[in-house]
């Protein structure tokens, strides 16, 4: 009878240990799942925050004021050069350099070089605030 009682006790202990191990494994899996959910939520919040802040900063920091581009026909005077015309009409906010402005004037007037002639007319771009 003692052996029978001993084997029953041993079976109960084995079942109990197995249940303890299974519960521990289940808790560990749940903890991993909760940690991954937390990590994914944190990444999502950070990504959304960066995107929204970037959008608002781009919308607020526009250094170029609202201006319309117009075109004007001018008569070339004796002492005019493309550089002097660019110095008069070029807007620093809309052109990277004076070279860009001169290239646009040359393109608009079908000029192949920087030479302009007294008495001729040029179409030039300029910007004016709204």
mmCIF file of N, CA and C in Angstrom:
data_model
loop_
_atom_site.group_PDB
_atom_site.id
_atom_site.type_symbol
_atom_site.label_atom_id
_atom_site.label_comp_id
_atom_site.label_asym_id
_atom_site.label_seq_id
_atom_site.Cartn_x
_atom_site.Cartn_y
_atom_site.Cartn_z
ATOM 1 N N UNK A 1 0.810 -1.176 0.000
ATOM 2 C CA UNK A 1 0.000 0.000 0.000
ATOM 3 C C UNK A 1 0.865 1.257 0.000
ATOM 4 N N UNK A 2 1.950 1.153 0.646
ATOM 5 C CA UNK A 2 2.855 2.285 0.691
ATOM 6 C C UNK A 2 3.373 2.622 -0.702
ATOM 7 N N UNK A 3 3.687 1.673 -1.513
ATOM 8 C CA UNK A 3 4.172 1.894 -2.867
ATOM 9 C C UNK A 3 3.088 2.478 -3.745
ATOM 10 N N UNK A 4 1.897 2.036 -3.553
ATOM 11 C CA UNK A 4 0.786 2.570 -4.328
ATOM 12 C C UNK A 4 0.551 4.037 -3.981
ATOM 13 N N UNK A 5 0.615 4.348 -2.734
ATOM 14 C CA UNK A 5 0.437 5.718 -2.254
ATOM 15 C C UNK A 5 1.591 6.596 -2.735
ATOM 16 N N UNK A 6 2.769 6.029 -2.752
ATOM 17 C CA UNK A 6 3.956 6.732 -3.186
ATOM 18 C C UNK A 6 3.884 7.046 -4.671
ATOM 19 N N UNK A 7 3.431 6.089 -5.471
ATOM 20 C CA UNK A 7 3.342 6.316 -6.907
ATOM 21 C C UNK A 7 2.260 7.345 -7.219
ATOM 22 N N UNK A 8 1.169 7.341 -6.463
ATOM 23 C CA UNK A 8 0.116 8.335 -6.665
ATOM 24 C C UNK A 8 0.633 9.723 -6.308
ATOM 25 N N UNK A 9 1.361 9.820 -5.248
ATOM 26 C CA UNK A 9 1.944 11.093 -4.840
ATOM 27 C C UNK A 9 2.947 11.573 -5.893
ATOM 28 N N UNK A 10 3.726 10.647 -6.389
ATOM 29 C CA UNK A 10 4.718 10.989 -7.411
ATOM 30 C C UNK A 10 4.027 11.461 -8.685
ATOM 31 N N UNK A 11 2.942 10.836 -9.099
ATOM 32 C CA UNK A 11 2.196 11.258 -10.289
ATOM 33 C C UNK A 11 1.608 12.646 -10.097
ATOM 34 N N UNK A 12 1.099 12.909 -8.906
ATOM 35 C CA UNK A 12 0.541 14.244 -8.601
ATOM 36 C C UNK A 12 1.638 15.289 -8.655
ATOM 37 N N UNK A 13 2.811 14.963 -8.138
ATOM 38 C CA UNK A 13 3.939 15.895 -8.160
ATOM 39 C C UNK A 13 4.384 16.181 -9.596
ATOM 40 N N UNK A 14 4.413 15.140 -10.421
ATOM 41 C CA UNK A 14 4.813 15.308 -11.829
ATOM 42 C C UNK A 14 3.796 16.174 -12.562
ATOM 43 N N UNK A 15 2.511 15.912 -12.341
ATOM 44 C CA UNK A 15 1.465 16.716 -12.967
ATOM 45 C C UNK A 15 1.538 18.162 -12.495
ATOM 46 N N UNK A 16 1.790 18.327 -11.225
ATOM 47 C CA UNK A 16 1.885 19.675 -10.663
ATOM 48 C C UNK A 16 3.083 20.422 -11.258
ATOM 49 N N UNK A 17 4.216 19.747 -11.350
ATOM 50 C CA UNK A 17 5.407 20.380 -11.930
ATOM 51 C C UNK A 17 5.183 20.725 -13.399
ATOM 52 N N UNK A 18 4.532 19.825 -14.115
ATOM 53 C CA UNK A 18 4.246 20.069 -15.521
ATOM 54 C C UNK A 18 3.335 21.297 -15.670
ATOM 55 N N UNK A 19 2.318 21.379 -14.823
ATOM 56 C CA UNK A 19 1.405 22.515 -14.857
ATOM 57 C C UNK A 19 2.137 23.822 -14.518
ATOM 58 N N UNK A 20 3.059 23.766 -13.567
ATOM 59 C CA UNK A 20 3.853 24.942 -13.196
ATOM 60 C C UNK A 20 4.708 25.388 -14.384
ATOM 61 N N UNK A 21 5.351 24.446 -15.054
ATOM 62 C CA UNK A 21 6.208 24.762 -16.213
ATOM 63 C C UNK A 21 5.356 25.338 -17.344
ATOM 64 N N UNK A 22 4.209 24.747 -17.600
ATOM 65 C CA UNK A 22 3.324 25.245 -18.665
ATOM 66 C C UNK A 22 2.827 26.658 -18.343
ATOM 67 N N UNK A 23 2.477 26.891 -17.092
ATOM 68 C CA UNK A 23 2.027 28.235 -16.692
ATOM 69 C C UNK A 23 3.147 29.262 -16.838
ATOM 70 N N UNK A 24 4.366 28.862 -16.459
ATOM 71 C CA UNK A 24 5.511 29.765 -16.584
ATOM 72 C C UNK A 24 5.754 30.097 -18.060
ATOM 73 N N UNK A 25 5.700 29.084 -18.930
ATOM 74 C CA UNK A 25 5.889 29.305 -20.365
ATOM 75 C C UNK A 25 4.793 30.210 -20.940
ATOM 76 N N UNK A 26 3.574 29.979 -20.511
ATOM 77 C CA UNK A 26 2.462 30.807 -20.991
ATOM 78 C C UNK A 26 2.637 32.262 -20.545
ATOM 79 N N UNK A 27 3.038 32.467 -19.280
ATOM 80 C CA UNK A 27 3.270 33.847 -18.790
ATOM 81 C C UNK A 27 4.400 34.524 -19.560
ATOM 82 N N UNK A 28 5.466 33.762 -19.859
ATOM 83 C CA UNK A 28 6.577 34.326 -20.627
ATOM 84 C C UNK A 28 6.133 34.720 -22.032
ATOM 85 N N UNK A 29 5.322 33.888 -22.667
ATOM 86 C CA UNK A 29 4.809 34.219 -23.995
ATOM 87 C C UNK A 29 3.924 35.455 -23.951
ATOM 88 N N UNK A 30 3.086 35.536 -22.918
ATOM 89 C CA UNK A 30 2.237 36.725 -22.772
ATOM 90 C C UNK A 30 3.072 37.971 -22.538
ATOM 91 N N UNK A 31 4.125 37.861 -21.744
ATOM 92 C CA UNK A 31 5.005 39.006 -21.488
ATOM 93 C C UNK A 31 5.704 39.449 -22.780
ATOM 94 N N UNK A 32 6.166 38.483 -23.584
ATOM 95 C CA UNK A 32 6.789 38.824 -24.863
ATOM 96 C C UNK A 32 5.788 39.533 -25.771
ATOM 97 N N UNK A 33 4.565 39.006 -25.805
ATOM 98 C CA UNK A 33 3.530 39.606 -26.650
ATOM 99 C C UNK A 33 3.230 41.032 -26.184
ATOM 100 N N UNK A 34 3.110 41.251 -24.888
ATOM 101 C CA UNK A 34 2.841 42.590 -24.351
ATOM 102 C C UNK A 34 4.014 43.537 -24.625
ATOM 103 N N UNK A 35 5.240 43.020 -24.497
ATOM 104 C CA UNK A 35 6.406 43.858 -24.764
ATOM 105 C C UNK A 35 6.450 44.262 -26.231
ATOM 106 N N UNK A 36 6.193 43.319 -27.142
ATOM 107 C CA UNK A 36 6.187 43.640 -28.564
ATOM 108 C C UNK A 36 5.089 44.644 -28.907
ATOM 109 N N UNK A 37 3.919 44.498 -28.306
ATOM 110 C CA UNK A 37 2.836 45.459 -28.533
ATOM 111 C C UNK A 37 3.238 46.843 -28.042
ATOM 112 N N UNK A 38 3.874 46.900 -26.874
ATOM 113 C CA UNK A 38 4.349 48.179 -26.342
ATOM 114 C C UNK A 38 5.378 48.796 -27.273
ATOM 115 N N UNK A 39 6.318 47.988 -27.741
ATOM 116 C CA UNK A 39 7.370 48.473 -28.632
ATOM 117 C C UNK A 39 6.789 48.984 -29.951
ATOM 118 N N UNK A 40 5.853 48.246 -30.523
ATOM 119 C CA UNK A 40 5.231 48.676 -31.782
ATOM 120 C C UNK A 40 4.415 49.950 -31.583
ATOM 121 N N UNK A 41 3.727 50.069 -30.481
ATOM 122 C CA UNK A 41 2.950 51.276 -30.186
ATOM 123 C C UNK A 41 3.870 52.481 -30.028
ATOM 124 N N UNK A 42 4.967 52.301 -29.308
ATOM 125 C CA UNK A 42 5.926 53.393 -29.126
ATOM 126 C C UNK A 42 6.509 53.834 -30.470
ATOM 127 N N UNK A 43 6.873 52.874 -31.330
ATOM 128 C CA UNK A 43 7.410 53.214 -32.660
ATOM 129 C C UNK A 43 6.372 53.962 -33.490
ATOM 130 N N UNK A 44 5.129 53.531 -33.430
ATOM 131 C CA UNK A 44 4.064 54.192 -34.172
ATOM 132 C C UNK A 44 3.862 55.624 -33.689
ATOM 133 N N UNK A 45 3.870 55.822 -32.391
ATOM 134 C CA UNK A 45 3.705 57.174 -31.828
ATOM 135 C C UNK A 45 4.865 58.067 -32.237
ATOM 136 N N UNK A 46 6.080 57.557 -32.164
ATOM 137 C CA UNK A 46 7.255 58.359 -32.543
ATOM 138 C C UNK A 46 7.209 58.704 -34.027
ATOM 139 N N UNK A 47 6.872 57.741 -34.873
ATOM 140 C CA UNK A 47 6.791 57.987 -36.318
ATOM 141 C C UNK A 47 5.733 59.040 -36.639
ATOM 142 N N UNK A 48 4.574 58.919 -36.029
ATOM 143 C CA UNK A 48 3.511 59.913 -36.263
ATOM 144 C C UNK A 48 3.926 61.291 -35.778
ATOM 145 N N UNK A 49 4.562 61.359 -34.617
ATOM 146 C CA UNK A 49 4.993 62.652 -34.076
ATOM 147 C C UNK A 49 6.009 63.328 -34.989
ATOM 148 N N UNK A 50 6.979 62.562 -35.453
ATOM 149 C CA UNK A 50 8.002 63.123 -36.342
ATOM 150 C C UNK A 50 7.366 63.592 -37.649
ATOM 151 N N UNK A 51 6.454 62.807 -38.184
ATOM 152 C CA UNK A 51 5.800 63.179 -39.444
ATOM 153 C C UNK A 51 4.977 64.454 -39.283
ATOM 154 N N UNK A 52 4.204 64.534 -38.232
ATOM 155 C CA UNK A 52 3.361 65.710 -38.016
ATOM 156 C C UNK A 52 4.212 66.941 -37.752
ATOM 157 N N UNK A 53 5.239 66.809 -36.929
ATOM 158 C CA UNK A 53 6.115 67.959 -36.651
ATOM 159 C C UNK A 53 6.835 68.415 -37.916
ATOM 160 N N UNK A 54 7.275 67.477 -38.731
ATOM 161 C CA UNK A 54 7.934 67.832 -39.993
ATOM 162 C C UNK A 54 6.991 68.553 -40.923
ATOM 163 N N UNK A 55 5.750 68.106 -40.974
ATOM 164 C CA UNK A 55 4.751 68.760 -41.826
ATOM 165 C C UNK A 55 4.501 70.185 -41.358
ATOM 166 N N UNK A 56 4.307 70.381 -40.063
ATOM 167 C CA UNK A 56 4.050 71.722 -39.541
ATOM 168 C C UNK A 56 5.253 72.638 -39.699
ATOM 169 N N UNK A 57 6.466 72.111 -39.506
ATOM 170 C CA UNK A 57 7.636 72.973 -39.641
ATOM 171 C C UNK A 57 7.832 73.399 -41.091
ATOM 172 N N UNK A 58 7.546 72.520 -42.064
ATOM 173 C CA UNK A 58 7.644 72.904 -43.469
ATOM 174 C C UNK A 58 6.599 73.946 -43.833
ATOM 175 N N UNK A 59 5.437 73.835 -43.247
ATOM 176 C CA UNK A 59 4.368 74.780 -43.559
ATOM 177 C C UNK A 59 4.657 76.156 -42.968
ATOM 178 N N UNK A 60 5.303 76.228 -41.838
ATOM 179 C CA UNK A 60 5.538 77.503 -41.154
ATOM 180 C C UNK A 60 6.790 78.219 -41.630
ATOM 181 N N UNK A 61 7.814 77.482 -42.041
ATOM 182 C CA UNK A 61 9.113 78.078 -42.300
ATOM 183 C C UNK A 61 9.364 78.412 -43.759
ATOM 184 N N UNK A 62 8.348 78.763 -44.471
ATOM 185 C CA UNK A 62 8.553 79.143 -45.859
ATOM 186 C C UNK A 62 9.198 80.523 -45.881
ATOM 187 N N UNK A 63 10.472 80.570 -46.304
ATOM 188 C CA UNK A 63 11.196 81.829 -46.282
ATOM 189 C C UNK A 63 10.856 82.705 -47.487
ATOM 190 N N UNK A 64 10.263 82.115 -48.504
ATOM 191 C CA UNK A 64 9.907 82.871 -49.696
ATOM 192 C C UNK A 64 8.492 83.390 -49.517
ATOM 193 N N UNK A 65 8.373 84.700 -49.530
ATOM 194 C CA UNK A 65 7.039 85.278 -49.381
ATOM 195 C C UNK A 65 6.246 85.061 -50.656
ATOM 196 N N UNK A 66 4.935 85.140 -50.531
ATOM 197 C CA UNK A 66 4.091 84.969 -51.706
ATOM 198 C C UNK A 66 4.320 86.111 -52.684
ATOM 199 N N UNK A 67 4.729 85.743 -53.864
ATOM 200 C CA UNK A 67 4.969 86.730 -54.903
ATOM 201 C C UNK A 67 4.609 86.114 -56.246
ATOM 202 N N UNK A 68 4.184 86.963 -57.150
ATOM 203 C CA UNK A 68 3.837 86.500 -58.497
ATOM 204 C C UNK A 68 4.972 86.846 -59.448
ATOM 205 N N UNK A 69 5.149 85.969 -60.416
ATOM 206 C CA UNK A 69 6.182 86.199 -61.419
ATOM 207 C C UNK A 69 5.542 86.925 -62.599
ATOM 208 N N UNK A 70 6.176 88.025 -62.979
ATOM 209 C CA UNK A 70 5.697 88.824 -64.105
ATOM 210 C C UNK A 70 6.809 88.921 -65.137
ATOM 211 N N UNK A 71 6.432 89.372 -66.315
ATOM 212 C CA UNK A 71 7.394 89.563 -67.396
ATOM 213 C C UNK A 71 7.256 90.980 -67.909
ATOM 214 N N UNK A 72 8.398 91.553 -68.257
ATOM 215 C CA UNK A 72 8.419 92.945 -68.684
ATOM 216 C C UNK A 72 9.340 93.066 -69.896
ATOM 217 N N UNK A 73 8.954 93.915 -70.816
ATOM 218 C CA UNK A 73 9.797 94.186 -71.976
ATOM 219 C C UNK A 73 10.556 95.483 -71.701
ATOM 220 N N UNK A 74 11.869 95.424 -71.810
ATOM 221 C CA UNK A 74 12.681 96.636 -71.588
ATOM 222 C C UNK A 74 13.540 96.888 -72.823
ATOM 223 N N UNK A 75 13.839 98.167 -73.029
ATOM 224 C CA UNK A 75 14.744 98.535 -74.116
ATOM 225 C C UNK A 75 16.149 98.598 -73.549
ATOM 226 N N UNK A 76 17.097 97.984 -74.258
ATOM 227 C CA UNK A 76 18.478 97.951 -73.803
ATOM 228 C C UNK A 76 19.089 99.327 -74.022
ATOM 229 N N UNK A 77 19.629 99.910 -72.957
ATOM 230 C CA UNK A 77 20.305 101.209 -73.082
ATOM 231 C C UNK A 77 21.788 100.987 -73.390
ATOM 232 N N UNK A 78 22.502 102.086 -73.589
ATOM 233 C CA UNK A 78 23.903 102.005 -74.025
ATOM 234 C C UNK A 78 24.794 101.240 -73.056
ATOM 235 N N UNK A 79 24.622 101.470 -71.763
ATOM 236 C CA UNK A 79 25.526 100.867 -70.778
ATOM 237 C C UNK A 79 24.955 99.599 -70.119
ATOM 238 N N UNK A 80 23.861 99.069 -70.638
ATOM 239 C CA UNK A 80 23.258 97.862 -70.058
ATOM 240 C C UNK A 80 24.051 96.614 -70.417
ATOM 241 N N UNK A 81 24.130 95.716 -69.450
ATOM 242 C CA UNK A 81 24.648 94.364 -69.661
ATOM 243 C C UNK A 81 23.651 93.404 -69.013
ATOM 244 N N UNK A 82 23.783 92.135 -69.313
ATOM 245 C CA UNK A 82 22.907 91.176 -68.653
ATOM 246 C C UNK A 82 23.113 91.197 -67.141
ATOM 247 N N UNK A 83 24.337 91.459 -66.717
ATOM 248 C CA UNK A 83 24.647 91.524 -65.285
ATOM 249 C C UNK A 83 23.961 92.724 -64.635
ATOM 250 N N UNK A 84 23.987 93.872 -65.296
ATOM 251 C CA UNK A 84 23.345 95.054 -64.705
ATOM 252 C C UNK A 84 21.828 94.904 -64.674
ATOM 253 N N UNK A 85 21.269 94.303 -65.723
ATOM 254 C CA UNK A 85 19.820 94.049 -65.748
ATOM 255 C C UNK A 85 19.448 93.060 -64.644
ATOM 256 N N UNK A 86 20.261 92.017 -64.474
ATOM 257 C CA UNK A 86 20.014 91.042 -63.413
ATOM 258 C C UNK A 86 20.098 91.712 -62.040
ATOM 259 N N UNK A 87 21.041 92.593 -61.865
ATOM 260 C CA UNK A 87 21.168 93.306 -60.593
ATOM 261 C C UNK A 87 19.952 94.159 -60.289
ATOM 262 N N UNK A 88 19.304 94.680 -61.321
ATOM 263 C CA UNK A 88 18.125 95.531 -61.134
ATOM 264 C C UNK A 88 16.854 94.722 -60.893
ATOM 265 N N UNK A 89 16.656 93.660 -61.636
ATOM 266 C CA UNK A 89 15.363 92.962 -61.626
ATOM 267 C C UNK A 89 15.353 91.609 -60.899
ATOM 268 N N UNK A 90 16.498 91.029 -60.620
ATOM 269 C CA UNK A 90 16.536 89.704 -60.009
ATOM 270 C C UNK A 90 16.078 89.744 -58.556
ATOM 271 N N UNK A 91 15.298 88.757 -58.166
ATOM 272 C CA UNK A 91 14.833 88.620 -56.783
ATOM 273 C C UNK A 91 15.666 87.520 -56.122
ATOM 274 N N UNK A 92 16.377 87.866 -55.060
ATOM 275 C CA UNK A 92 17.266 86.915 -54.377
ATOM 276 C C UNK A 92 16.523 85.713 -53.797
ATOM 277 N N UNK A 93 15.237 85.871 -53.486
ATOM 278 C CA UNK A 93 14.474 84.777 -52.875
ATOM 279 C C UNK A 93 14.042 83.714 -53.868
ATOM 280 N N UNK A 94 14.018 84.048 -55.153
ATOM 281 C CA UNK A 94 13.492 83.112 -56.141
ATOM 282 C C UNK A 94 14.563 82.533 -57.070
ATOM 283 N N UNK A 95 15.769 83.025 -56.984
ATOM 284 C CA UNK A 95 16.857 82.513 -57.815
ATOM 285 C C UNK A 95 18.026 82.144 -56.926
ATOM 286 N N UNK A 96 18.648 81.024 -57.240
ATOM 287 C CA UNK A 96 19.787 80.559 -56.456
ATOM 288 C C UNK A 96 20.982 81.492 -56.647
ATOM 289 N N UNK A 97 21.199 81.917 -57.895
ATOM 290 C CA UNK A 97 22.338 82.796 -58.178
ATOM 291 C C UNK A 97 21.998 83.712 -59.355
ATOM 292 N N UNK A 98 22.835 84.679 -59.568
ATOM 293 C CA UNK A 98 22.655 85.612 -60.680
ATOM 294 C C UNK A 98 22.816 84.872 -62.010
ATOM 295 N N UNK A 99 23.625 83.817 -62.013
ATOM 296 C CA UNK A 99 23.801 83.007 -63.224
ATOM 297 C C UNK A 99 22.478 82.377 -63.660
ATOM 298 N N UNK A 100 21.698 81.902 -62.697
ATOM 299 C CA UNK A 100 20.400 81.299 -63.023
ATOM 300 C C UNK A 100 19.467 82.324 -63.662
ATOM 301 N N UNK A 101 19.466 83.521 -63.117
ATOM 302 C CA UNK A 101 18.609 84.570 -63.669
ATOM 303 C C UNK A 101 19.045 84.914 -65.096
ATOM 304 N N UNK A 102 20.330 85.088 -65.296
ATOM 305 C CA UNK A 102 20.844 85.436 -66.629
ATOM 306 C C UNK A 102 20.538 84.314 -67.625
ATOM 307 N N UNK A 103 20.676 83.068 -67.209
ATOM 308 C CA UNK A 103 20.353 81.945 -68.094
ATOM 309 C C UNK A 103 18.874 81.962 -68.483
ATOM 310 N N UNK A 104 18.005 82.306 -67.551
ATOM 311 C CA UNK A 104 16.579 82.384 -67.876
ATOM 312 C C UNK A 104 16.310 83.513 -68.878
ATOM 313 N N UNK A 105 16.944 84.674 -68.679
ATOM 314 C CA UNK A 105 16.778 85.797 -69.613
ATOM 315 C C UNK A 105 17.285 85.392 -70.998
ATOM 316 N N UNK A 106 18.427 84.744 -71.055
ATOM 317 C CA UNK A 106 18.977 84.312 -72.332
ATOM 318 C C UNK A 106 18.049 83.316 -73.016
ATOM 319 N N UNK A 107 17.500 82.377 -72.267
ATOM 320 C CA UNK A 107 16.595 81.386 -72.836
ATOM 321 C C UNK A 107 15.320 82.039 -73.364
ATOM 322 N N UNK A 108 14.756 82.963 -72.595
ATOM 323 C CA UNK A 108 13.507 83.620 -72.993
ATOM 324 C C UNK A 108 13.686 84.469 -74.239
ATOM 325 N N UNK A 109 14.878 85.008 -74.428
ATOM 326 C CA UNK A 109 15.121 85.895 -75.553
ATOM 327 C C UNK A 109 15.940 85.244 -76.665
ATOM 328 N N UNK A 110 16.122 83.948 -76.594
ATOM 329 C CA UNK A 110 16.850 83.169 -77.598
ATOM 330 C C UNK A 110 18.251 83.727 -77.845
ATOM 331 N N UNK A 111 18.936 84.089 -76.764
ATOM 332 C CA UNK A 111 20.309 84.584 -76.869
ATOM 333 C C UNK A 111 21.267 83.406 -76.741
ATOM 334 N N UNK A 112 22.283 83.388 -77.589
ATOM 335 C CA UNK A 112 23.262 82.300 -77.526
ATOM 336 C C UNK A 112 24.473 82.661 -76.680
ATOM 337 N N UNK A 113 24.691 83.960 -76.462
ATOM 338 C CA UNK A 113 25.797 84.392 -75.609
ATOM 339 C C UNK A 113 25.335 85.579 -74.757
ATOM 340 N N UNK A 114 26.254 86.186 -74.029
ATOM 341 C CA UNK A 114 25.909 87.278 -73.110
ATOM 342 C C UNK A 114 25.825 88.645 -73.795
ATOM 343 N N UNK A 115 25.966 88.684 -75.077
ATOM 344 C CA UNK A 115 26.001 89.961 -75.793
ATOM 345 C C UNK A 115 24.579 90.464 -76.071
ATOM 346 N N UNK A 116 24.322 91.722 -75.651
ATOM 347 C CA UNK A 116 23.053 92.387 -75.965
ATOM 348 C C UNK A 116 23.385 93.706 -76.662
ATOM 349 N N UNK A 117 22.441 94.230 -77.439
ATOM 350 C CA UNK A 117 22.711 95.405 -78.267
ATOM 351 C C UNK A 117 21.798 96.559 -77.898
ATOM 352 N N UNK A 118 22.382 97.742 -77.940
ATOM 353 C CA UNK A 118 21.679 98.988 -77.649
ATOM 354 C C UNK A 118 20.469 99.134 -78.579
ATOM 355 N N UNK A 119 19.315 99.515 -77.975
ATOM 356 C CA UNK A 119 18.104 99.750 -78.743
ATOM 357 C C UNK A 119 17.226 98.521 -78.932
ATOM 358 N N UNK A 120 17.754 97.338 -78.681
ATOM 359 C CA UNK A 120 16.949 96.119 -78.806
ATOM 360 C C UNK A 120 16.085 95.957 -77.553
ATOM 361 N N UNK A 121 15.082 95.105 -77.648
ATOM 362 C CA UNK A 121 14.193 94.858 -76.517
ATOM 363 C C UNK A 121 14.433 93.453 -75.955
ATOM 364 N N UNK A 122 14.355 93.373 -74.647
ATOM 365 C CA UNK A 122 14.474 92.091 -73.957
ATOM 366 C C UNK A 122 13.238 91.866 -73.091
ATOM 367 N N UNK A 123 12.815 90.637 -73.009
ATOM 368 C CA UNK A 123 11.759 90.275 -72.064
ATOM 369 C C UNK A 123 12.467 89.741 -70.829
ATOM 370 N N UNK A 124 12.135 90.332 -69.694
ATOM 371 C CA UNK A 124 12.794 89.916 -68.456
ATOM 372 C C UNK A 124 11.750 89.517 -67.414
ATOM 373 N N UNK A 125 12.062 88.516 -66.581
ATOM 374 C CA UNK A 125 11.154 88.134 -65.510
ATOM 375 C C UNK A 125 11.461 88.939 -64.247
ATOM 376 N N UNK A 126 10.419 89.167 -63.463
ATOM 377 C CA UNK A 126 10.619 89.778 -62.139
ATOM 378 C C UNK A 126 9.468 89.330 -61.242
ATOM 379 N N UNK A 127 9.690 89.414 -59.960
ATOM 380 C CA UNK A 127 8.684 89.014 -58.975
ATOM 381 C C UNK A 127 8.166 90.252 -58.257
ATOM 382 N N UNK A 128 6.880 90.200 -57.950
ATOM 383 C CA UNK A 128 6.236 91.303 -57.221
ATOM 384 C C UNK A 128 5.326 90.702 -56.156
ATOM 385 N N UNK A 129 5.393 91.205 -54.922
ATOM 386 C CA UNK A 129 4.518 90.667 -53.871
ATOM 387 C C UNK A 129 3.046 90.845 -54.213
ATOM 388 N N UNK A 130 2.244 89.924 -53.746
ATOM 389 C CA UNK A 130 0.795 90.000 -54.032
ATOM 390 C C UNK A 130 0.132 91.056 -53.190
#
